[in-house]
Amino acid sequence: MAYPGLSVYQKYTDQELFDLLQSGDQVAYTTIYERYIFTLLNHAFNKTRNREEARDIVQEVFTRLWARRQQIQITTNLAGFLYTSVHHIIIDQFVHSKVKDKYFASILAFAAQSHEATDHRTRENQLAAIIEKEIAGLPPKMREIFELSRKHHLSHKEIAERLNIAEQTVSKQVSNALKILRFKLGIIAYLYFIIWHK
């Protein structure tokens, strides 16, 4: 089958290219790749701060794009789908390795977004379960103060009044709890902080 020249494909919209891609058009795939490779690499690098890992992530995005082209349904636009795919692969790698500080920005962005898909909620639940386990291991008083602050959204002053202790003690206990959790969990502690304050 004869294909138009690449210059013709470059004039196509993203939607036109995606429609051709779903029919197995390799030139459309190549055009999409060339159109987004550098911006996606830059995006992935900004999230991981590691050029080699950024290349691996983006390569995986395009590998999946071709392999699953007939099953993919894009609800927004192609660019949005590709950027979201980068985020999802970063999250997958994070869950599998549990803690990687280099993914801090990506995890926070993930937590801040509204994810309706079940598998995304599952990832959040997995992260929460890991953190809950470590919180349970905090010293009893520290855990109580930390949970009043983060789960029940009480101010340090309110916690001090409830427990009849100094407000400075509350601040120190919360600070120490965060240090312990960050040491054990890396950025998960900060992710959980964001989730509790949504």
C-alpha positions as a LaTeX table, in Angstrom:
\begin{tabular}{lrrr}
\hline
Residue & $x$ (\AA) & $y$ (\AA) & $z$ (\AA) \\
\hline
Met1 & 0.00 & 0.00 & 0.00 \\
Ala2 & 1.37 & 3.40 & $-0.97$ \\
Tyr3 & 1.42 & 6.09 & 1.68 \\
Pro4 & 1.47 & 9.86 & 1.14 \\
Gly5 & 4.79 & 11.53 & 1.88 \\
Leu6 & 5.73 & 12.46 & 5.42 \\
Ser7 & 5.24 & 16.13 & 4.58 \\
Val8 & 1.55 & 15.39 & 3.96 \\
Tyr9 & 1.19 & 13.59 & 7.29 \\
Gln10 & 2.79 & 16.49 & 9.10 \\
Lys11 & $-0.16$ & 18.64 & 8.01 \\
Tyr12 & $-2.67$ & 16.26 & 9.60 \\
Thr13 & $-4.28$ & 17.10 & 12.92 \\
Asp14 & $-3.61$ & 14.93 & 15.96 \\
Gln15 & $-7.05$ & 13.40 & 15.63 \\
Glu16 & $-6.50$ & 12.54 & 11.98 \\
Leu17 & $-3.15$ & 10.95 & 12.82 \\
Phe18 & $-4.67$ & 8.99 & 15.67 \\
Asp19 & $-7.46$ & 7.69 & 13.44 \\
Leu20 & $-4.85$ & 6.52 & 10.94 \\
Leu21 & $-2.77$ & 5.01 & 13.73 \\
Gln22 & $-5.70$ & 2.91 & 14.89 \\
Ser23 & $-5.95$ & 1.44 & 11.43 \\
Gly24 & $-2.30$ & 0.38 & 11.62 \\
Asp25 & $-0.74$ & 3.25 & 9.69 \\
Gln26 & 2.96 & 3.20 & 10.57 \\
Val27 & 3.67 & 6.56 & 8.97 \\
Ala28 & 1.01 & 8.16 & 11.18 \\
Tyr29 & 2.69 & 6.54 & 14.18 \\
Thr30 & 6.09 & 7.89 & 13.11 \\
Thr31 & 4.60 & 11.35 & 12.64 \\
Ile32 & 3.06 & 11.30 & 16.12 \\
Tyr33 & 6.40 & 10.14 & 17.50 \\
Glu34 & 8.31 & 12.95 & 15.83 \\
Arg35 & 5.68 & 15.51 & 16.83 \\
Tyr36 & 5.81 & 14.70 & 20.56 \\
Ile37 & 9.08 & 12.91 & 21.32 \\
Phe38 & 11.05 & 15.97 & 22.46 \\
Thr39 & 8.29 & 17.59 & 24.52 \\
Leu40 & 7.55 & 14.28 & 26.23 \\
Leu41 & 11.23 & 13.67 & 26.94 \\
Asn42 & 11.48 & 17.11 & 28.47 \\
His43 & 8.31 & 16.52 & 30.49 \\
Ala44 & 9.53 & 13.15 & 31.79 \\
Phe45 & 12.95 & 14.58 & 32.63 \\
Asn46 & 11.35 & 17.40 & 34.63 \\
Lys47 & 9.56 & 14.76 & 36.69 \\
Thr48 & 12.39 & 12.25 & 37.15 \\
Arg49 & 15.49 & 14.46 & 36.84 \\
Asn50 & 17.12 & 11.51 & 35.14 \\
Arg51 & 17.65 & 11.55 & 31.36 \\
Glu52 & 18.05 & 7.80 & 30.97 \\
Glu53 & 14.88 & 7.04 & 32.90 \\
Ala54 & 13.04 & 9.78 & 31.02 \\
Arg55 & 14.01 & 8.11 & 27.72 \\
Asp56 & 12.85 & 4.71 & 29.01 \\
Ile57 & 9.52 & 6.16 & 30.17 \\
Val58 & 8.80 & 7.92 & 26.88 \\
Gln59 & 9.85 & 4.86 & 24.89 \\
Glu60 & 7.38 & 2.83 & 26.94 \\
Val61 & 4.65 & 5.38 & 26.19 \\
Phe62 & 5.17 & 5.01 & 22.44 \\
Thr63 & 5.53 & 1.24 & 22.66 \\
Arg64 & 2.16 & 1.02 & 24.41 \\
Leu65 & 0.64 & 3.50 & 21.97 \\
Trp66 & 1.42 & 1.20 & 19.06 \\
Ala67 & 0.71 & $-2.08$ & 20.82 \\
Arg68 & $-2.67$ & $-0.94$ & 22.15 \\
Arg69 & $-3.66$ & 1.37 & 19.30 \\
Gln70 & $-6.90$ & $-0.46$ & 18.56 \\
Gln71 & $-8.03$ & $-0.53$ & 22.19 \\
Ile72 & $-7.10$ & 3.04 & 23.14 \\
Gln73 & $-9.94$ & 5.50 & 23.55 \\
Ile74 & $-8.95$ & 9.12 & 23.92 \\
Thr75 & $-11.50$ & 11.24 & 25.80 \\
Thr76 & $-9.62$ & 14.55 & 25.66 \\
Asn77 & $-6.92$ & 14.90 & 23.00 \\
Leu78 & $-3.81$ & 13.07 & 21.87 \\
Ala79 & $-1.39$ & 15.42 & 23.63 \\
Gly80 & $-3.27$ & 15.09 & 26.91 \\
Phe81 & $-3.32$ & 11.31 & 26.54 \\
Leu82 & 0.44 & 11.13 & 25.97 \\
Tyr83 & 1.26 & 13.40 & 28.91 \\
Thr84 & $-1.07$ & 11.41 & 31.15 \\
Ser85 & 0.57 & 8.20 & 29.98 \\
Val86 & 3.93 & 9.55 & 31.14 \\
His87 & 2.44 & 10.25 & 34.57 \\
His88 & 0.93 & 6.78 & 34.82 \\
Ile89 & 4.18 & 5.02 & 33.98 \\
Ile90 & 6.00 & 7.08 & 36.59 \\
Ile91 & 3.35 & 6.13 & 39.15 \\
Asp92 & 3.63 & 2.45 & 38.17 \\
Gln93 & 7.38 & 2.54 & 38.71 \\
Phe94 & 6.92 & 4.35 & 42.01 \\
Val95 & 4.45 & 1.80 & 43.36 \\
His96 & 6.69 & $-1.08$ & 42.36 \\
Ser97 & 9.75 & 0.39 & 44.06 \\
Lys98 & 7.75 & 2.08 & 46.88 \\
Val99 & 10.03 & 5.05 & 47.31 \\
Lys100 & 11.93 & 7.16 & 44.84 \\
Asp101 & 12.47 & 10.79 & 45.78 \\
Lys102 & 13.17 & 11.69 & 42.16 \\
Tyr103 & 9.44 & 11.21 & 41.45 \\
Phe104 & 8.33 & 13.76 & 44.06 \\
Ala105 & 6.80 & 16.23 & 41.64 \\
Ser106 & 5.01 & 13.53 & 39.68 \\
Ile107 & 3.46 & 11.97 & 42.78 \\
Leu108 & 2.21 & 15.29 & 44.06 \\
Ala109 & 0.74 & 16.10 & 40.65 \\
Phe110 & $-0.93$ & 12.70 & 40.59 \\
Ala111 & $-2.43$ & 13.25 & 44.05 \\
Ala112 & $-3.73$ & 16.67 & 43.07 \\
Gln113 & $-5.56$ & 15.44 & 39.98 \\
Ser114 & $-8.98$ & 13.86 & 39.90 \\
His115 & $-8.58$ & 10.25 & 38.75 \\
Glu116 & $-11.75$ & 8.36 & 38.06 \\
Ala117 & $-10.30$ & 5.14 & 36.72 \\
Thr118 & $-10.31$ & 2.26 & 39.18 \\
Asp119 & $-6.70$ & 1.30 & 38.65 \\
His120 & $-5.60$ & 4.80 & 39.59 \\
Arg121 & $-7.64$ & 4.65 & 42.80 \\
Thr122 & $-6.05$ & 1.28 & 43.50 \\
Arg123 & $-2.61$ & 2.86 & 43.31 \\
Glu124 & $-3.66$ & 5.54 & 45.78 \\
Asn125 & $-5.01$ & 2.88 & 48.12 \\
Gln126 & $-1.74$ & 0.96 & 47.90 \\
Leu127 & 0.20 & 4.07 & 48.82 \\
Ala128 & $-2.16$ & 4.86 & 51.69 \\
Ala129 & $-1.86$ & 1.32 & 53.07 \\
Ile130 & 1.94 & 1.53 & 53.08 \\
Ile131 & 1.83 & 4.84 & 54.92 \\
Glu132 & $-0.79$ & 3.73 & 57.45 \\
Lys133 & 1.43 & 0.81 & 58.40 \\
Glu134 & 4.34 & 3.14 & 59.14 \\
Ile135 & 2.15 & 5.61 & 61.03 \\
Ala136 & 0.96 & 2.76 & 63.25 \\
Gly137 & 4.59 & 2.18 & 64.17 \\
Leu138 & 5.09 & 5.70 & 65.55 \\
Pro139 & 5.36 & 6.15 & 69.33 \\
Pro140 & 1.78 & 6.19 & 70.74 \\
Lys141 & 1.69 & 9.85 & 71.80 \\
Met142 & 3.34 & 11.02 & 68.62 \\
Arg143 & 0.92 & 8.96 & 66.54 \\
Glu144 & $-2.08$ & 10.41 & 68.39 \\
Ile145 & $-0.92$ & 13.99 & 67.84 \\
Phe146 & 0.00 & 13.34 & 64.22 \\
Glu147 & $-3.39$ & 11.80 & 63.41 \\
Leu148 & $-5.29$ & 14.62 & 65.13 \\
Ser149 & $-3.35$ & 17.04 & 62.96 \\
Arg150 & $-3.45$ & 15.24 & 59.62 \\
Lys151 & $-6.61$ & 13.10 & 59.76 \\
His152 & $-8.86$ & 15.28 & 61.89 \\
His153 & $-7.45$ & 18.59 & 60.65 \\
Leu154 & $-7.10$ & 20.09 & 64.11 \\
Ser155 & $-4.78$ & 23.04 & 64.58 \\
His156 & $-1.79$ & 22.73 & 66.87 \\
Lys157 & $-3.58$ & 24.98 & 69.35 \\
Glu158 & $-6.69$ & 22.77 & 69.32 \\
Ile159 & $-4.62$ & 19.63 & 69.82 \\
Ala160 & $-2.74$ & 21.25 & 72.71 \\
Glu161 & $-6.01$ & 22.18 & 74.41 \\
Arg162 & $-7.54$ & 18.74 & 73.86 \\
Leu163 & $-4.51$ & 16.86 & 75.22 \\
Asn164 & $-3.61$ & 19.48 & 77.84 \\
Ile165 & $-0.07$ & 19.94 & 76.56 \\
Ala166 & 1.95 & 22.87 & 75.26 \\
Glu167 & 1.36 & 23.98 & 71.68 \\
Gln168 & 5.13 & 23.89 & 71.15 \\
Thr169 & 5.09 & 20.22 & 72.13 \\
Val170 & 2.45 & 19.54 & 69.49 \\
Ser171 & 4.49 & 21.29 & 66.80 \\
Lys172 & 7.61 & 19.36 & 67.75 \\
Gln173 & 5.79 & 16.01 & 67.76 \\
Val174 & 4.25 & 16.64 & 64.34 \\
Ser175 & 7.61 & 17.75 & 62.97 \\
Asn176 & 9.32 & 14.67 & 64.40 \\
Ala177 & 6.62 & 12.39 & 62.99 \\
Leu178 & 7.13 & 13.84 & 59.50 \\
Lys179 & 10.90 & 13.39 & 59.80 \\
Ile180 & 10.47 & 9.76 & 60.84 \\
Leu181 & 8.02 & 9.05 & 58.02 \\
Arg182 & 10.17 & 10.76 & 55.43 \\
Phe183 & 13.16 & 8.74 & 56.57 \\
Lys184 & 11.18 & 5.49 & 56.28 \\
Leu185 & 9.03 & 6.28 & 53.28 \\
Gly186 & 10.71 & 9.03 & 51.31 \\
Ile187 & 8.17 & 11.23 & 49.60 \\
Ile188 & 5.16 & 9.09 & 50.53 \\
Ala189 & 4.82 & 11.04 & 53.78 \\
Tyr190 & 4.44 & 14.24 & 51.81 \\
Leu191 & 2.00 & 12.63 & 49.40 \\
Tyr192 & $-0.12$ & 11.56 & 52.32 \\
Phe193 & 0.07 & 15.07 & 53.77 \\
Ile194 & $-1.37$ & 16.40 & 50.49 \\
Ile195 & $-4.10$ & 13.73 & 50.36 \\
Trp196 & $-5.23$ & 14.49 & 53.92 \\
His197 & $-5.49$ & 18.19 & 53.14 \\
Lys198 & $-7.51$ & 17.86 & 49.94 \\
\hline
\end{tabular}
